[in-house]
Short mmCIF file of C-alpha atoms in Angstrom, two decimals:
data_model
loop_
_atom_site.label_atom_id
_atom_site.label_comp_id
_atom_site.label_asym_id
_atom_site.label_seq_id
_atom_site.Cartn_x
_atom_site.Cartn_y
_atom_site.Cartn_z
CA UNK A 1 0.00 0.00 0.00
CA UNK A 2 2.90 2.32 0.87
CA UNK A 3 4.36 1.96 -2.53
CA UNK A 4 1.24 2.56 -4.17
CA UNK A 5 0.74 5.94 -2.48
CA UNK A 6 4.42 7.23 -3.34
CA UNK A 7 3.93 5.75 -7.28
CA UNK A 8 0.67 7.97 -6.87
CA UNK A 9 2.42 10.97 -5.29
CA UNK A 10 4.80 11.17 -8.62
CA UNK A 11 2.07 10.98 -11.30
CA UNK A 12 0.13 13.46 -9.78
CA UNK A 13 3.07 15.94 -9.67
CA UNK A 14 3.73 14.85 -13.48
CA UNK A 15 0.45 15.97 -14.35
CA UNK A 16 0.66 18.99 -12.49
CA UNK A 17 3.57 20.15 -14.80
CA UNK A 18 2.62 18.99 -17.87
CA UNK A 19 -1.11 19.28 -17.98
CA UNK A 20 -1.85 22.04 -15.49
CA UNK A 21 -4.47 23.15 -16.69
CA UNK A 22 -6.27 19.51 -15.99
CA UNK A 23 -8.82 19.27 -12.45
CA UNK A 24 -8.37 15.58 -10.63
CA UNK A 25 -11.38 13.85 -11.37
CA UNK A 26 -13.36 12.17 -8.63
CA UNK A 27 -13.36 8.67 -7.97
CA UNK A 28 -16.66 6.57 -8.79
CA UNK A 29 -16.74 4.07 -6.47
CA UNK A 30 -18.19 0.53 -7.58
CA UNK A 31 -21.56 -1.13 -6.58
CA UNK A 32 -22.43 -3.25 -4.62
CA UNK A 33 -22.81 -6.81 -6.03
CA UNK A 34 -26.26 -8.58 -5.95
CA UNK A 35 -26.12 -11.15 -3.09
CA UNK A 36 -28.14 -13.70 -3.04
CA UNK A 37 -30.91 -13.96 0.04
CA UNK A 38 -30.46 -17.70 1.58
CA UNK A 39 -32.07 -19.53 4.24
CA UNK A 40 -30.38 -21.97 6.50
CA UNK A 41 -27.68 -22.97 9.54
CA UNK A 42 -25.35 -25.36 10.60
CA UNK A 43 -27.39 -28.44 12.49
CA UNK A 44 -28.42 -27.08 15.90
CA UNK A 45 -29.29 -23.46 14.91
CA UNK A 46 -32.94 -24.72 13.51
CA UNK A 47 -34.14 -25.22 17.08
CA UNK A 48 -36.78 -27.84 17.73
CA UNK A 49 -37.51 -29.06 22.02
CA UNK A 50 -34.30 -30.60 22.80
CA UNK A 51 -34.97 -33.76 24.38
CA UNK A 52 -31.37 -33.29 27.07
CA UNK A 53 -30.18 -29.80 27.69
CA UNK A 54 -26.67 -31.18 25.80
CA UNK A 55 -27.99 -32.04 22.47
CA UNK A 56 -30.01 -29.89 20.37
CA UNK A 57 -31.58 -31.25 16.64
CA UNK A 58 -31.95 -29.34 13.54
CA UNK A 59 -35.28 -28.79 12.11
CA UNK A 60 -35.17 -30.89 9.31
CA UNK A 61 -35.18 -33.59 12.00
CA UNK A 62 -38.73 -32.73 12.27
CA UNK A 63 -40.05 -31.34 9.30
CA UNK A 64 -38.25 -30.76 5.48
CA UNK A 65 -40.03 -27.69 4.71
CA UNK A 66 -41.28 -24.25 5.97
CA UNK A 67 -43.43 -21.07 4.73
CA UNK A 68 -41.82 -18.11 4.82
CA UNK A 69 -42.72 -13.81 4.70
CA UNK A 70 -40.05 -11.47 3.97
CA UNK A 71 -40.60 -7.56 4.21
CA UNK A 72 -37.91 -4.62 3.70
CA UNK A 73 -38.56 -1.10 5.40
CA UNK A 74 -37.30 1.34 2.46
CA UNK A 75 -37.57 4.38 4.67
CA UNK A 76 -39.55 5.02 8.33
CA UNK A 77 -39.09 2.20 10.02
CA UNK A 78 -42.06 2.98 12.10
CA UNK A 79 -44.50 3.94 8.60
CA UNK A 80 -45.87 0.63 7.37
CA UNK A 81 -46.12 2.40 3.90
CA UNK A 82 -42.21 2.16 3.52
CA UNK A 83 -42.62 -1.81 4.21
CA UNK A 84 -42.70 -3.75 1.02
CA UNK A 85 -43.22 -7.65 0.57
CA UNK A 86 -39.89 -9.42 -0.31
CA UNK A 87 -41.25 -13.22 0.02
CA UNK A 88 -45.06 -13.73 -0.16
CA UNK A 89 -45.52 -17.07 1.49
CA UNK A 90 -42.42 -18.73 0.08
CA UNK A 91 -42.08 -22.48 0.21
CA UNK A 92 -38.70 -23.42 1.45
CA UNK A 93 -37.34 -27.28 1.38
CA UNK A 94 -34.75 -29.27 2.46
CA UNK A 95 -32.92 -31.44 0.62
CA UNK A 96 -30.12 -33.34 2.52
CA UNK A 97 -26.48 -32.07 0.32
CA UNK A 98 -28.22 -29.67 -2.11
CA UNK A 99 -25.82 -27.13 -1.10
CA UNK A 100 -24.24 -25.49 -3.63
CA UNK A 101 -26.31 -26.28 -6.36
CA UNK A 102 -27.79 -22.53 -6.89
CA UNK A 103 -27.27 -19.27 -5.52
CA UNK A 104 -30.18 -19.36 -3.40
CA UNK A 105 -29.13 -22.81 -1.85
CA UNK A 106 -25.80 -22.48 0.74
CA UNK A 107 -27.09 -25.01 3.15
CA UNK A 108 -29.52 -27.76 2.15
CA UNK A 109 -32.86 -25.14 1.86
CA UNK A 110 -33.97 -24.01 -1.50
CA UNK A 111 -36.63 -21.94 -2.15
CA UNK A 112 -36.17 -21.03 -6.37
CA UNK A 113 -38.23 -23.04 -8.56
CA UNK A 114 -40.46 -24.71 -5.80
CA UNK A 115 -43.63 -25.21 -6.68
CA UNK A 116 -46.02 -23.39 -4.31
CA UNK A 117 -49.42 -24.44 -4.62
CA UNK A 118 -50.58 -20.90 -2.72
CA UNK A 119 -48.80 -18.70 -4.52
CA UNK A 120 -50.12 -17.95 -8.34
CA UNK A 121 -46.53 -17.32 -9.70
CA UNK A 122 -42.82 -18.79 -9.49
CA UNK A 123 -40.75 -18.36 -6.89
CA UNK A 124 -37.96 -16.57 -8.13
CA UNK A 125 -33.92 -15.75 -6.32
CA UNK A 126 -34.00 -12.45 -4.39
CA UNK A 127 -31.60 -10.04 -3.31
CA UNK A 128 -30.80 -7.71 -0.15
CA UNK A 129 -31.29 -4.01 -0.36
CA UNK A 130 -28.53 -2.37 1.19
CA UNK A 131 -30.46 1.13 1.10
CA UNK A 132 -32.70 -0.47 2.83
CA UNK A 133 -33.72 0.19 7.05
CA UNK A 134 -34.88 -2.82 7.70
CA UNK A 135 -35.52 -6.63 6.69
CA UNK A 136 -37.62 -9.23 8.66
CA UNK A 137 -38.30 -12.62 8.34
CA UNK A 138 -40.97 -15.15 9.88
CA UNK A 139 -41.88 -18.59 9.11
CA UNK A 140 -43.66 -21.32 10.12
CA UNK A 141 -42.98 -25.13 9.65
CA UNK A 142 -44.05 -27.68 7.97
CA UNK A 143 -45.28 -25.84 4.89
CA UNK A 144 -49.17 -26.48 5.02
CA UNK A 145 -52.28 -25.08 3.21
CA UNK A 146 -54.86 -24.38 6.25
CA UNK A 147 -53.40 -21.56 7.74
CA UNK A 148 -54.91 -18.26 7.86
CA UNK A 149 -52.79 -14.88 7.02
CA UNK A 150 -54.24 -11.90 8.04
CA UNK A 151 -52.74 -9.16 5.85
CA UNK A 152 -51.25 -5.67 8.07
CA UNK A 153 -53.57 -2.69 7.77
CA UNK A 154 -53.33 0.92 9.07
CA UNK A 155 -54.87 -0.03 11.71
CA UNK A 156 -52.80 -3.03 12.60
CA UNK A 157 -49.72 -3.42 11.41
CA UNK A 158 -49.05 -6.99 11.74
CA UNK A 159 -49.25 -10.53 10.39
CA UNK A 160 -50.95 -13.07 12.07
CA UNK A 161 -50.50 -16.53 10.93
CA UNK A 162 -53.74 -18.74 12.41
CA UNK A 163 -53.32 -22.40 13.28
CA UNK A 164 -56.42 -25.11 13.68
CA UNK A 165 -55.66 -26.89 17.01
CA UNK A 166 -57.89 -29.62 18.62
CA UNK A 167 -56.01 -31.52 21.83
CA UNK A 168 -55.10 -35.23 21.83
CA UNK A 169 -53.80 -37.32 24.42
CA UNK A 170 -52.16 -39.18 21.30
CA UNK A 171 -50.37 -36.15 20.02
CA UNK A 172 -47.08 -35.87 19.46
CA UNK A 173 -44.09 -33.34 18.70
CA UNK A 174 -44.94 -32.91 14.92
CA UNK A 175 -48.81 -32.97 15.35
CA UNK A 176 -49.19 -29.35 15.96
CA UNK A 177 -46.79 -26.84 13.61
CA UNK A 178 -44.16 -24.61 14.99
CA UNK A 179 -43.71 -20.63 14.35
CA UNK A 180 -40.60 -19.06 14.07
CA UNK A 181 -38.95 -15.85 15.91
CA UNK A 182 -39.17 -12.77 13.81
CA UNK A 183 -35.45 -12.07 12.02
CA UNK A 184 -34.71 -9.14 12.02
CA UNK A 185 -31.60 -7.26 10.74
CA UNK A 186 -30.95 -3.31 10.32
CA UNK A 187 -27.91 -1.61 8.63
CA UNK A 188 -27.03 -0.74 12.14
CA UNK A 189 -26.56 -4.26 13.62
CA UNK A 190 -23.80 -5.31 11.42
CA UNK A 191 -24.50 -8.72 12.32
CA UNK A 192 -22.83 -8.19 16.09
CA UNK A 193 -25.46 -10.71 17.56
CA UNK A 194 -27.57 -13.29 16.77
CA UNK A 195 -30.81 -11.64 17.48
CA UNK A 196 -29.38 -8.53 15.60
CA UNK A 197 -27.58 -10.15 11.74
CA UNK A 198 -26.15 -8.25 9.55
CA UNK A 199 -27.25 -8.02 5.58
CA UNK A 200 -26.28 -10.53 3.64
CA UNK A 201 -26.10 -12.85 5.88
CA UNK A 202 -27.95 -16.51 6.13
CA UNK A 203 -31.54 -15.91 7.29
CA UNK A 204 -31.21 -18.55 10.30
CA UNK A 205 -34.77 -19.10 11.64
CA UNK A 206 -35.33 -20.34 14.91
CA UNK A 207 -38.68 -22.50 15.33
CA UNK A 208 -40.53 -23.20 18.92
CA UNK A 209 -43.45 -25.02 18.90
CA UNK A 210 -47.05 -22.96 19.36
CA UNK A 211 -48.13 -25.00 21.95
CA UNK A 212 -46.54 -26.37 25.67
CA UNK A 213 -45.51 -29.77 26.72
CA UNK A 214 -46.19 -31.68 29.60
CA UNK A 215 -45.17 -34.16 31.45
CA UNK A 216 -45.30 -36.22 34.98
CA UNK A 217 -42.69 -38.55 36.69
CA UNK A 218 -42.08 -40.37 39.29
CA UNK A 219 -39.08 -40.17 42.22
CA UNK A 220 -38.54 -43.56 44.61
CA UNK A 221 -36.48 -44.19 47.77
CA UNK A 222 -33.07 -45.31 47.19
CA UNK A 223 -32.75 -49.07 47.36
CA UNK A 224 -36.36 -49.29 45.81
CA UNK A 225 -36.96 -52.18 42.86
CA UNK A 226 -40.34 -52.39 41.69
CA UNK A 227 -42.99 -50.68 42.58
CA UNK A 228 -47.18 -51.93 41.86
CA UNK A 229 -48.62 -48.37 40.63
CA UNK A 230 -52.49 -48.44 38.95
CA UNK A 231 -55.12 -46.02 37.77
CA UNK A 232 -52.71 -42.95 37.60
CA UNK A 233 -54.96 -39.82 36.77
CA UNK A 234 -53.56 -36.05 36.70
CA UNK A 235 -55.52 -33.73 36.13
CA UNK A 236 -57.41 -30.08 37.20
CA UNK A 237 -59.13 -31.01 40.87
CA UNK A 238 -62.58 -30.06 39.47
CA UNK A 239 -62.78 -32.30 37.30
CA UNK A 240 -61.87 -35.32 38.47
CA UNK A 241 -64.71 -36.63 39.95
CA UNK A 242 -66.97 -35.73 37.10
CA UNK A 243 -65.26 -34.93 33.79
CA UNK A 244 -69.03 -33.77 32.55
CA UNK A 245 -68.37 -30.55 34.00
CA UNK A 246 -65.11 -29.76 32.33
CA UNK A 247 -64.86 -26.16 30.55
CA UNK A 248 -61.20 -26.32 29.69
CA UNK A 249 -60.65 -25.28 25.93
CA UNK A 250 -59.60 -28.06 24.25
CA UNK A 251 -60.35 -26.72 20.66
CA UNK A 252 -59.92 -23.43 18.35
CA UNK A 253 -57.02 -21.48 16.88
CA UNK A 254 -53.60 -20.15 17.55
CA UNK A 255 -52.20 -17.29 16.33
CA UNK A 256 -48.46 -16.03 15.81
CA UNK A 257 -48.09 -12.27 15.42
CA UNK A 258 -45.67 -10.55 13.61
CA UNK A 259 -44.77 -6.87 13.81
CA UNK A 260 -44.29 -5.03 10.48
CA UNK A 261 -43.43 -1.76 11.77
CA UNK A 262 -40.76 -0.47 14.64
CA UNK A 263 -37.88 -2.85 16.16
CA UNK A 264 -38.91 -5.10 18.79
CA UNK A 265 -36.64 -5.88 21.90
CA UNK A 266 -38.64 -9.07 21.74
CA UNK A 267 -37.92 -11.16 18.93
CA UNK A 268 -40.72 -13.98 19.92
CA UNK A 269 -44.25 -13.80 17.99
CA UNK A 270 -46.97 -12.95 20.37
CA UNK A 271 -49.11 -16.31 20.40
CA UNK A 272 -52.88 -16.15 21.33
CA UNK A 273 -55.44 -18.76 21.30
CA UNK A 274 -58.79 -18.54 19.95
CA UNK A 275 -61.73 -21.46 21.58
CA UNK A 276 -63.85 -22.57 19.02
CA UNK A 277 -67.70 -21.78 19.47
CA UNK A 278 -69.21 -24.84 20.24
CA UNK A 279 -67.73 -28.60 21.35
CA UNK A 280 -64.47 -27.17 22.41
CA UNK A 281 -64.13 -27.79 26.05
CA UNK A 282 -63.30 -30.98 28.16
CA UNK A 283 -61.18 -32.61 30.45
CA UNK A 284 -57.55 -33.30 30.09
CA UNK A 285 -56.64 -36.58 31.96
CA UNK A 286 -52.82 -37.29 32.40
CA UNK A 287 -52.62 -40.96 32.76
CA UNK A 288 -49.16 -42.19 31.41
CA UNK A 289 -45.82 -40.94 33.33
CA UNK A 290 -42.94 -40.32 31.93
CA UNK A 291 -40.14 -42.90 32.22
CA UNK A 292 -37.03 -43.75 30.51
CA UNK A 293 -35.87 -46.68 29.50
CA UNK A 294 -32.84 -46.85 31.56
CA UNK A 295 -34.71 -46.05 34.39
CA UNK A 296 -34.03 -48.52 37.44
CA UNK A 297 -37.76 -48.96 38.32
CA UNK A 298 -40.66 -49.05 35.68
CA UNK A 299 -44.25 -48.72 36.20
CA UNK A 300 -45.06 -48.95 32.74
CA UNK A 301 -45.27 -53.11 30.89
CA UNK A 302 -45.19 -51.33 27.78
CA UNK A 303 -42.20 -49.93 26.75
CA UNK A 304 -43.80 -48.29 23.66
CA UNK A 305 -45.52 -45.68 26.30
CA UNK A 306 -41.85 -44.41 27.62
CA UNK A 307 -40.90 -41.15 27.76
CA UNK A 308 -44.36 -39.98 26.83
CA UNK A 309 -45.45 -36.20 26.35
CA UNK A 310 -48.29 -34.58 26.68
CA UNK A 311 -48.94 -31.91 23.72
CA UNK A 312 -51.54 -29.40 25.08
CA UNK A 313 -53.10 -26.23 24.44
CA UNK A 314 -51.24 -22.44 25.32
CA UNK A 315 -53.74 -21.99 28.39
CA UNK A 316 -52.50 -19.35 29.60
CA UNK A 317 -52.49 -17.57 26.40
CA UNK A 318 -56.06 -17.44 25.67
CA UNK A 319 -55.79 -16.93 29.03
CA UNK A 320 -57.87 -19.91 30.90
CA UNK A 321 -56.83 -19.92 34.66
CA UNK A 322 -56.61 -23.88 35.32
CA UNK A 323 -57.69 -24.94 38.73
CA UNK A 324 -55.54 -27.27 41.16
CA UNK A 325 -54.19 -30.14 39.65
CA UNK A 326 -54.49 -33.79 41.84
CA UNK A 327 -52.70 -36.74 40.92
CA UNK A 328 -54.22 -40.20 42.46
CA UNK A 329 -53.19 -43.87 42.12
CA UNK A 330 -53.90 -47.07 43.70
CA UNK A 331 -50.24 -48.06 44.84
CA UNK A 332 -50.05 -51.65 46.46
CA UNK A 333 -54.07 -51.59 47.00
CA UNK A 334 -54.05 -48.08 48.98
CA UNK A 335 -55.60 -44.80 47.50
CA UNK A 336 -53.22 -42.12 47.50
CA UNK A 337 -53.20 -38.38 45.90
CA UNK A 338 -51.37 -35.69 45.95
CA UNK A 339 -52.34 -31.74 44.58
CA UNK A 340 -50.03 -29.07 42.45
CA UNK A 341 -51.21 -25.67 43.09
CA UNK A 342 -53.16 -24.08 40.69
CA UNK A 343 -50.43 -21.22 39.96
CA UNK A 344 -47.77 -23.50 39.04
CA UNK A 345 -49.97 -25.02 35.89
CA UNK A 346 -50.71 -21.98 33.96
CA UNK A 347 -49.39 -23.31 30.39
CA UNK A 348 -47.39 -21.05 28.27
CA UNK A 349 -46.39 -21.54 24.53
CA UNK A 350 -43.47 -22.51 24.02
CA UNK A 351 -42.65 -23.79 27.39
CA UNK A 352 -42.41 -27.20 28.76
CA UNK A 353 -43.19 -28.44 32.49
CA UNK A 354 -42.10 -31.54 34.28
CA UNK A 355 -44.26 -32.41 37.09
CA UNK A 356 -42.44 -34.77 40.12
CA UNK A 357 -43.92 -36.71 42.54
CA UNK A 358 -42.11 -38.58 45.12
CA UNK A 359 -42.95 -41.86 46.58
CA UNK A 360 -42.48 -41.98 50.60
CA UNK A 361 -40.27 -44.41 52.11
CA UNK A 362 -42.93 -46.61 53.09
CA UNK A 363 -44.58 -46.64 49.77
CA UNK A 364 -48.05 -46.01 50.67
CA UNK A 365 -48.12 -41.58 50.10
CA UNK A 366 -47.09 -39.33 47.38
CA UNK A 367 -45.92 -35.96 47.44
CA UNK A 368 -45.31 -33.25 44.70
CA UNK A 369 -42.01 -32.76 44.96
CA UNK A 370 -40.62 -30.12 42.05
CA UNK A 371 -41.60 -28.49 38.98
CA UNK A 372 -39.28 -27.79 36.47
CA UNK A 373 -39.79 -25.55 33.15
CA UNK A 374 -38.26 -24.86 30.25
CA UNK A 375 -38.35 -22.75 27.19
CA UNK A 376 -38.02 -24.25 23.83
CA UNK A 377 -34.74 -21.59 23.11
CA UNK A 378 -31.51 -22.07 21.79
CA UNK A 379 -29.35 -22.70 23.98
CA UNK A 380 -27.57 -19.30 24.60
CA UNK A 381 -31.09 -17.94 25.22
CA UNK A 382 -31.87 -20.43 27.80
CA UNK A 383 -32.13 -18.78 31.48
CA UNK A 384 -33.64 -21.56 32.96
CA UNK A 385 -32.08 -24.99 33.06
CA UNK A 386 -34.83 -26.83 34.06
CA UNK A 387 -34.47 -25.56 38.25
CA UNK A 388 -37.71 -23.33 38.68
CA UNK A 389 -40.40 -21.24 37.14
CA UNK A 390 -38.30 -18.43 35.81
CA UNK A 391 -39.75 -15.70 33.18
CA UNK A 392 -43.60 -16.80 33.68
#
C-alpha cells in the first residue's frame, strides 16, 4: 500500500507540470454486487424441544419444509407504507447435500423453482437491499395449506399466521406446527449478535413449537426395585370426579403475530389462542408418566408408552386460569393423591413443564415434589435450566 501511495504521489506531480491546466477527477466508487438472500444454519441453529439440555436437533429432523414472509422497510421504520413484501408465502425445502447447487441454496434449503401451490406465480432468487432500514423474516414449519394470514392494515400493522388446534392425548411433537422468531436485521446491527444479523447474511430461523408440553414422573427411595402403581390420573381437581363438567378449551385457533413496523426488543411472535364456538371444552386426563428406559424402576409393561409427552393447548395464552391439579393412584391396594397448586400449571407456549412426585419411604403416600420448566430456546437464550419457574 505504501508503494502505491508514493507511485501515486509522482504521477500526480507529473500531471501537475505537464497538464496544469487539468482538475483531478473524482473517484466513482463501484456497486455493490447482488447477493443472493439464503435460508439456513449449521445443524443445531434450527431449534426444535431438545430432548437433554446437551444435544439440540436441527429442524429438518422434524419437518423438510417451511413457509416463509419477507418484508424490507425502504424508509420510516415505524411507517408501514415504507414496508414492502420481499417473500409472499415462500415455500422453502430441504434437501439433505443440495448445497451449492444454486445461488439461493448455501445449506440444504432451497426456495427457487419450488412449486407453491398458494402462490399464483414462481418463486424466483431475491436479493438484499442495502439502502434499505430494515428486513424481517418469519416462518412457520411444515409448509401447510390451512393456515390463515391476516394481511397488516393501518390499523394493525401486523401478520398473524392462524393455526387449527384440537387436543389429543395421542399427540405428538410434529402434530401441531411450529412458528418461528421474527429475524430481524438493520444496517445498524452489522451482524454483532444473533438476534441482531447483519445483511447478507444466512436468514437462520429459529422454530418453537405454538403449543406447551407436559409431562409427569415419578421419584422412589433409594434401594427401591419395583414398585405396583395403577389407575394414575392427573388432572385439574374439578374435574376429576366428574369430567361432565369440564370447561377447559380443548379446541380453536392459535395465532403467531408478527410486527411489520418499529424494532422489537422481543424477537418472539406474540401467540394467542382462539376457543372454538361450540364442542371445544373438556377434560384433560394425564394418565401415562414419563419414564425412561434406563430407568431402574418401571411402572409402565409397555415400553412403547416411555418417555411420553403430553402436547396441550397455550392456556394461559387465551388466558384460561386452570384450577388445582391432583394426581391419584392405587399403589399396592391403597388410594393415594397428591395436589399441584393451581399457579404452578398456567401453560405457556413454548414452554415445557415436568411435574415430580415422590414416593415416601414406606410406599403407601405421594408428594409433589418439584416443577421444572423450560423454554423451547436455543441454547444461549436459555435462562432456565430446568431448576424453577423463571420468566412466567
Amino acid at each position: 500500500m505504501q508503494n502505491f501511495r508514493i507511485l501515486s504521489f509522482f504521477i500526480s506531480a507529473l500531471c501537475l507540470l505537464s497538464c496544469s491546466s487539468e482538475q483531478d477527477k473524482p473517484e466513482t466508487p463501484e456497486p455493490k454486487p447482488n447477493v443472493e438472500i439464503a435460508f439456513g444454519g449449521a445443524n443445531g441453529t434450527w431449534q426444535d424441544a431438545p430432548t437433554t439440555r446437551a444435544t439440540n436437533t436441527g429442524l429438518e429432523t422434524l419437518f423438510t419444509s417451511f413457509r416463509v414472509w419477507g418484508y424490507k422497510n425502504t424508509s420510516d421504520v415505524t411507517a408501514l407504507s415504507s414496508s414492502q413484501i420481499v417473500m409472499d408465502g415462500y415455500k422453502v425445502v430441504f434437501t439433505q447435500g443440495s448445497a451449492g447447487n444454486t445461488a439461493s441454496n448455501t445449506a440444504d434449503w432451497e426456495y427457487v423453482g419450488i412449486e407453491n401451490p398458494m402462490l399464483s406465480i414462481p418463486q424466483t432468487i431475491k436479493y438484499w437491499d442495502h439502502s434499505a432500514t430494515s428486513y424481517r423474516f418469519f416462518a412457520y414449519s411444515p409448509f401447510r395449506s390451512d393456515v390463515t394470514v391476516t394481511a397488516p392494515s393501518t390499523a394493525d400493522p401486523n401478520v398473524s399466521l392462524s393455526f387449527p388446534f384440537e387436543y389429543s392425548d395421542a399427540a405428538t411433537a410434529t402434530s401441531s406446527p411450529y412458528a418461528s422468531r421474527l429475524w430481524l436485521a438493520t444496517p445498524s446491527s452489522n451482524g454483532t449478535s444473533a438476534s441482531s444479523p447483519a445483511y447478507g447474511s444466512c436468514v437462520t430461523l429459529t422454530f418453537a413449537p405454538i403449543i406447551a408440553k407436559v409431562r409427569f414422573r415419578f421419584t422412589y427411595p433409594n434401594g427401591t426395585k419395583s414398585v405396583t402403581m395403577r389407575n394414575i390420573q392427573f388432572s385439574d381437581s374439578r374435574f376429576l370426579d366428574d369430567a361432565s363438567k369440564a370447561d377447559t378449551p380443548l379446541r380453536g385457533t392459535i395465532h403467531a403475530t408478527y410486527p411489520l413496523t418499529g424494532i422489537p426488543s422481543n424477537q418472539q411472535p406474540v401467540i394467542t389462542m382462539t376457543p372454538a364456538s361450540a364442542d371445544a371444552t373438556g377434560q384433560i386426563l394425564l394418565t401415562v408418566p414419563y419414564e425412561e428406559p434406563s430407568d431402574a424402576v418401571h411402572i409402565l409393561k409397555d415400553p412403547t408408552l416411555y418417555q411420553k409427552w403430553y402436547y396441550v393447548p397455550p392456556l394461559a395464552n387465551i388466558p384460561y386460569e386452570q384450577g388445582a391439579y391432583t394426581i391419584t393412584a392405587n399403589i399396592s391396594g391403597k388410594k393415594v393423591s397428591a395436589t399441584v397448586p393451581a399457579q404452578y400449571m398456567q401453560w405457556k407456549a413454548g414452554c415445557q413443564y415436568t411435574y415430580i412426585f415422590k414416593l415416601s419411604d414406606v410406599g403407601d403416600n405421594i408428594t409433589f415434589a418439584d416443577l421444572q420448566v423450560e423454554q423451547w430456546l436455543p441454547g444461549a437464550d436459555i435462562q432456565n435450566d430446568g431448576n424453577g419457574t423463571h420468566d412466567w
